């Protein structure tokens, strides 16, 4: 059961594919993946909608309250990290390697701070997911986002490492641009989560 | 090669080692956590199972080598230069390794899914044996629930959805004149996620308390109060789901960025259009079933309360929410299981009727219309669910309207047949069988859209009849048509047309004898998902069971035909059907890199009967090679201007 | 006719037969189609699709279905005829291997027609269905209220009597001709309530109360089925519905009030399902004769009878357990006629569930998994009987079981 004739074995490498769109394949792929991610959050927000709106239950559950202030600070931190990663991108576009590295490191640290504050909040918030449906959906939404921050951090770590290993150049920096898009998405998503869960 | 070396090199040895490691990790982690939380006993089978269901497959994926390149890349180490060693298959062994060739992956996909068709079908045989006469036969009620749940889950998530992805994987890049998919390694990963999901669902039979038994819909809170077997579904679906999401991303990017010069959107074969639409559905809808199963997992494993209605006043979860989230995926899913079939039928009919597809543009637009409408009808599965009644009305209307674009397709196909020169060989027979049977299933669907009637037949065998007329008479018939149609291209051999015809007629006749009567007993009130039923339905069920056994045997004819022809069939010509689309313009099976040079498309794909019509020409490379993007790791050369000049040519 | 090289077909080659093609094939096909439709519609309508027409709603829905058939048959026939006719007329004949069909790319007028027609058809169908829905779900002010409580794997019907009092029954009794409102609740997972002869169905959802309206019009005994997968006992979750004359209904209701004893039992699943209305109609019309068990328990106020009533009735044990003394044949749980005594005698059981048979049975009911008999698994029998059964019901049940397993 041969699937490819050996006749062409000596032909080395595929013919270069024609490029029928101006968009970079990896960028487009990331955009589409982000659509999927948005839908995952969409499903969790559906759960939130049903538990909070459709069931007409108090929010948050009676006897509990949410630390809007702390979370607000956290929001600022995460948004700042969006700026720093953008700075990193702009720097490498201008061939400024220091800017790239400094930008990546700060971004990573800011993200890490956000995550630690979030975990600390879990510890002191005073209710558990299994106390009430409100607790369930609170932990679900913030936890889902936390997981995304974690994944984002892993990506940032790789980029940072590679940045220090001298990768990327003004014309070759897609490897950091694409994770950057993801990181911006994670930040925007947090703003939505923050407003719906804490503020409203 | 020394064992140590074998274990370091990607492959089954390393996979086995890492799986063991994964199991150890599961035991260790759970024990640690429980110890820290002072829970006893420290070793808890339930907890271990949950973690192991995630960590062991991960071990397999890492071990078999799906992620090596990325790990190198991520760690910033110099990635080994692409030597195409993992490209193309030289012996059958290569099909059991990680391979980035879309043709190899396509065959891996297809064969794997057909294995699950056989297993799922075998389970169906057990269902029918149990129901052959009233009174418990050889299955206990909970075993029976398990059997039909696995039956459906395998056939939906491990057969219909992936087999379409598999066939498209093989032919789609060829059709649009691309050397491979946009992300070959992601493509390989998508494939290897599949057997994991399937094996998991099958292994649930070994779980204490039996396999998952809450139907393929896994309604909460039943699914959150089931024995551990349920988790094999909850988590297995995640693997199948991510597999199809990644494939969908890959298809979309490939179609958008890698079409051959001159291949404008309205020169794409309809199969490409179909997979484009399907991939949109997958990317947008699949996250919802993933989430629904996350909820179930959290409820079972960590005692969350998404679906617990008895927490206490003002603190309760919401049960109906599960159904909304689930169906928001699972209705689009039924079109995920049909649109690629529509594509296949368009290819087969045009070639076998020797005529252009009637109303090509409307065919393309109707696909997109179905995609859009498909997201507006989910609650037609919930007419009797107790949701707020007003939602039913808009859903009834949209559900009815969705028959319009589908009708456009059916009628256009009929017009394509009209005055053609019909080659009535096996692929064509299955295509025509699809036309008739799917119309029936679709019409019963429209009846179901009519709320009062649905209130009567919902959750009865009328639904089971509808399911199988659309999924078997619809999807499966198109799959058979496609498999026979591209068999020469995929294997380089011709199949036995006589056996193929036998297969068709047996399937067609006994399919109707099996599922036709279900409409009647359904309306008369026989509920679905029952291991035991009233005397009054005995006769019909016996007839149904007997026919279903013959239906099963007909599948064995197909099996024999495929295996025998693949091994010993006559060699196939490059273009045995005199088709115009690009995949038929290269040798059978295609060369390892598809094309020596990317072809240039100069006309529509279905210009049969137009004097001197051509779809693609193999222009000298320099004319058809301004840029390259398919090459992995985003190598980018060339300029955008040349791309735009391509655009402006249309 | 001679073969052409594939890409060199001119329209003209089709003119000759083309003209013929354009006229009478369509006519021919039209004729075939009309005949097929003329045969198809009556056949479709003659088939006895539905069970007996037992309610106002059923009547409307049967009519709706007839309309759907009348619309669907032509559509199906249309598709079939074109396919079969093309196969017959246009199939490749020897010598045509290289021939292509005429390059017809489309026809805008035709495409508009087959987009618009179905659309109109479907919208009007939906409108009609909507009106049917409206009439079926019209609210009737003085409608009788019946609360349906569902649980793995049994129904309980209760008739509010005011002052918080109510009459419970495992079997549903309804006065013919009067509109009824069901309030459905579930104590565990999603269940459903379906009476084929009524053509109405609704899920019972944990946490909320769902409302179902029906006006029974036909005296007789019918099955009530749980049609939503709810676990191992789903296929056996059945109850019986008796539509009786208003007078008979009142007598039944008062008889219930009179002894106030735990509700009467429902016949075993097999029997209750095969509700062939015609035959059992008159019988059920007089409640005294409906189900031998009712009269028996109505008379016997002894713990035994009461316990038996709970066993087959409100507790629904019979749906899962076989017990000769109660005439139940459930097959999910242990067969109590055979196993109860022996299982309680085992050393392990005595350690966990106490020495006496009564202790053992009591534990086995309120805390089923304290000790699992060999060959049975947890999470199937509800462990909520301590809550769902009243102390007296539980007491009666225990004494009944220990008496029959002596
Ligand atoms: C391939 C899969 C597939 C496809 C394509 C469809 C297509 C359709 N389905 Fe089906 N459906 C399922 C798979 C599918 N379904 C499954 C698996 C279930 C059960 C899930 C479960 O509970 O387990 C289900 C259940 C289901 C229900 C819920 C029933 C219930 O549980 O109570 C409903 C209700 O509206 C429905 C409707 C429809 C409609 C209107 C279409 C339409 O898209 C059909 C459109 C096609 C046609 C109408 C035929 C061709 C058109 C013409 C010839 C034009 C002229 C026709 C007219 C004017 C009528 N389906
Ligand atoms: C593509 C999807 C698909 C396919 C192909 C089938 C195929 C079949 N199904 Fe399936 N079925 C579903 C999807 C499908 N089904 C779904 C979604 C449900 C709903 C489940 C739920 O309620 O949750 C369902 C439910 C369902 C029921 C209702 C169960 C219940 O509600 O109680 C029944 C009962 O008859 C049934 C029967 C059959 C039969 C006889 C076949 C036959 O076509 C099978 C034919 C046989 C084969 C195709 C293979 C035979 C092979 C051999 C005999 C030997 C070779 C085997 C090996 C070498 C391993 N199916
Ligand atoms: Cu209760 Cu099914
Ligand atoms: Cu649907």
Short mmCIF file of N, CA and C and ligand atoms in Angstrom, two decimals, chain B residues 117-119 121-122 124-125 127-128 144 148 151-152 155-156 160 215-216 461 464 467-468 471-472 476 514-515 518 528-530 548 551-552 555-556, ligand 2:
data_model
loop_
_atom_site.label_atom_id
_atom_site.label_comp_id
_atom_site.label_asym_id
_atom_site.label_seq_id
_atom_site.Cartn_x
_atom_site.Cartn_y
_atom_site.Cartn_z
N UNK B 117 -15.94 2.98 12.64
CA UNK B 117 -17.26 2.67 12.06
C UNK B 117 -17.59 1.20 12.34
N UNK B 118 -16.61 0.34 12.12
CA UNK B 118 -16.87 -1.08 12.34
C UNK B 118 -17.20 -1.35 13.80
N UNK B 119 -16.42 -0.79 14.69
CA UNK B 119 -16.70 -1.03 16.11
C UNK B 119 -18.07 -0.45 16.47
N UNK B 121 -20.53 0.12 14.56
CA UNK B 121 -21.55 -0.71 13.93
C UNK B 121 -21.77 -1.99 14.70
N UNK B 122 -20.67 -2.57 15.16
CA UNK B 122 -20.77 -3.80 15.95
C UNK B 122 -21.62 -3.54 17.19
N UNK B 124 -23.91 -1.35 17.36
CA UNK B 124 -25.28 -1.25 16.87
C UNK B 124 -25.90 -2.64 16.76
N UNK B 125 -25.09 -3.59 16.30
CA UNK B 125 -25.60 -4.96 16.21
C UNK B 125 -26.05 -5.45 17.59
N UNK B 127 -27.10 -3.50 20.03
CA UNK B 127 -28.37 -2.81 20.32
C UNK B 127 -29.52 -3.59 19.72
N UNK B 128 -29.37 -3.94 18.43
CA UNK B 128 -30.49 -4.59 17.75
C UNK B 128 -30.75 -5.98 18.32
N UNK B 144 -26.98 -1.71 28.43
CA UNK B 144 -27.60 -1.27 27.19
C UNK B 144 -27.38 0.23 27.01
N UNK B 148 -25.48 1.97 23.60
CA UNK B 148 -25.91 2.94 22.58
C UNK B 148 -25.20 4.28 22.76
N UNK B 151 -21.92 3.68 21.03
CA UNK B 151 -22.27 3.58 19.61
C UNK B 151 -22.34 4.95 18.98
N UNK B 152 -23.16 5.82 19.57
CA UNK B 152 -23.36 7.14 18.97
C UNK B 152 -22.10 7.98 19.07
N UNK B 155 -19.52 6.87 16.50
CA UNK B 155 -19.87 7.12 15.11
C UNK B 155 -19.90 8.60 14.79
N UNK B 156 -20.22 9.42 15.77
CA UNK B 156 -20.25 10.86 15.50
C UNK B 156 -18.85 11.46 15.61
N UNK B 160 -17.84 9.96 11.57
CA UNK B 160 -18.30 10.88 10.52
C UNK B 160 -17.44 12.13 10.47
N UNK B 215 -26.05 8.55 27.11
CA UNK B 215 -26.29 8.97 25.74
C UNK B 215 -25.16 9.83 25.23
N UNK B 216 -25.19 10.07 23.90
CA UNK B 216 -24.09 10.91 23.37
C UNK B 216 -24.33 12.35 23.76
N UNK B 461 -38.76 6.83 18.83
CA UNK B 461 -38.00 6.25 17.73
C UNK B 461 -38.13 7.03 16.43
N UNK B 464 -34.96 8.58 16.26
CA UNK B 464 -33.93 7.63 15.86
C UNK B 464 -33.97 7.44 14.35
N UNK B 467 -32.45 10.54 12.77
CA UNK B 467 -31.00 10.50 12.95
C UNK B 467 -30.36 9.66 11.87
N UNK B 468 -30.89 8.45 11.67
CA UNK B 468 -30.19 7.54 10.77
C UNK B 468 -30.46 7.86 9.31
N UNK B 471 -27.92 10.73 8.98
CA UNK B 471 -26.52 10.39 9.24
C UNK B 471 -26.06 9.20 8.42
N UNK B 472 -26.92 8.20 8.26
CA UNK B 472 -26.54 7.04 7.45
C UNK B 472 -26.90 7.31 5.99
N UNK B 476 -23.26 8.96 5.64
CA UNK B 476 -22.51 7.74 5.34
C UNK B 476 -22.55 7.44 3.84
N UNK B 514 -34.38 -1.24 7.81
CA UNK B 514 -34.01 -1.08 9.22
C UNK B 514 -34.63 0.17 9.81
N UNK B 515 -34.46 1.29 9.11
CA UNK B 515 -34.80 2.56 9.75
C UNK B 515 -36.16 3.10 9.33
N UNK B 518 -38.95 2.60 11.85
CA UNK B 518 -38.78 3.33 13.11
C UNK B 518 -39.67 4.57 13.14
N UNK B 528 -37.26 6.26 22.74
CA UNK B 528 -35.90 5.86 22.41
C UNK B 528 -35.14 5.57 23.71
N UNK B 529 -33.94 5.02 23.56
CA UNK B 529 -33.05 4.76 24.70
C UNK B 529 -33.67 3.84 25.74
N UNK B 530 -34.45 2.86 25.27
CA UNK B 530 -35.02 1.90 26.21
C UNK B 530 -34.49 0.50 25.90
N UNK B 548 -31.25 -5.14 10.15
CA UNK B 548 -30.01 -4.45 10.55
C UNK B 548 -28.83 -5.41 10.50
N UNK B 551 -27.74 -5.48 7.05
CA UNK B 551 -27.06 -4.20 6.81
C UNK B 551 -25.62 -4.29 7.29
N UNK B 552 -25.44 -4.89 8.46
CA UNK B 552 -24.09 -5.05 8.98
C UNK B 552 -23.23 -5.87 8.04
N UNK B 555 -21.74 -4.23 5.09
CA UNK B 555 -20.51 -3.48 5.36
C UNK B 555 -19.29 -4.36 5.17
N UNK B 556 -19.45 -5.65 5.43
CA UNK B 556 -18.30 -6.55 5.27
C UNK B 556 -17.92 -6.68 3.81
C1 LIG D 2 -23.16 8.13 11.66
C2 LIG D 2 -23.85 7.81 12.69
C3 LIG D 2 -24.55 6.51 12.92
C4 LIG D 2 -24.51 5.33 12.20
C5 LIG D 2 -23.71 4.98 10.95
C6 LIG D 2 -25.39 4.42 12.90
C7 LIG D 2 -25.61 3.12 12.49
C8 LIG D 2 -26.56 2.29 13.06
N1 LIG D 2 -27.32 2.57 14.18
FE1 LIG D 2 -27.29 4.27 15.26
N2 LIG D 2 -27.28 5.95 16.34
C9 LIG D 2 -26.60 7.10 16.05
C10 LIG D 2 -25.73 7.29 14.98
C11 LIG D 2 -25.45 6.30 14.03
N3 LIG D 2 -25.95 5.04 14.00
C12 LIG D 2 -26.89 8.13 17.02
C13 LIG D 2 -26.32 9.54 17.05
C14 LIG D 2 -27.79 7.58 17.92
C15 LIG D 2 -28.42 8.25 19.15
C16 LIG D 2 -27.76 7.68 20.38
C17 LIG D 2 -28.39 8.29 21.61
O1 LIG D 2 -29.62 8.16 21.78
O2 LIG D 2 -27.65 8.90 22.41
C18 LIG D 2 -28.02 6.21 17.46
C19 LIG D 2 -28.88 5.35 18.10
C20 LIG D 2 -29.26 4.14 17.56
C21 LIG D 2 -30.36 3.38 18.05
C22 LIG D 2 -31.33 3.78 19.16
C23 LIG D 2 -30.84 3.33 20.50
C24 LIG D 2 -31.82 3.78 21.52
O3 LIG D 2 -32.25 4.94 21.46
O4 LIG D 2 -32.19 2.95 22.38
C25 LIG D 2 -30.42 2.24 17.28
C26 LIG D 2 -31.40 1.15 17.47
O5 LIG D 2 -31.71 0.44 16.59
C27 LIG D 2 -29.36 2.32 16.32
C28 LIG D 2 -29.08 1.36 15.36
C29 LIG D 2 -28.13 1.51 14.37
C30 LIG D 2 -27.89 0.48 13.36
C31 LIG D 2 -28.61 -0.83 13.24
C32 LIG D 2 -26.91 1.00 12.56
C33 LIG D 2 -26.33 0.27 11.37
O6 LIG D 2 -26.26 1.16 10.27
C34 LIG D 2 -24.94 -0.25 11.66
C35 LIG D 2 -24.48 -1.06 10.47
C36 LIG D 2 -23.25 -1.92 10.81
C37 LIG D 2 -22.01 -1.49 10.51
C38 LIG D 2 -21.83 -0.23 9.79
C39 LIG D 2 -20.77 -2.25 10.86
C40 LIG D 2 -21.04 -3.72 10.99
C41 LIG D 2 -19.74 -4.51 11.13
C42 LIG D 2 -19.79 -5.83 11.45
C43 LIG D 2 -21.08 -6.47 11.69
C44 LIG D 2 -18.62 -6.70 11.61
C45 LIG D 2 -17.29 -6.05 11.39
C46 LIG D 2 -16.79 -5.44 12.65
C47 LIG D 2 -15.46 -5.53 13.04
C48 LIG D 2 -14.47 -6.28 12.23
C49 LIG D 2 -15.00 -4.80 14.29
N4 LIG D 2 -28.66 3.48 16.50
#
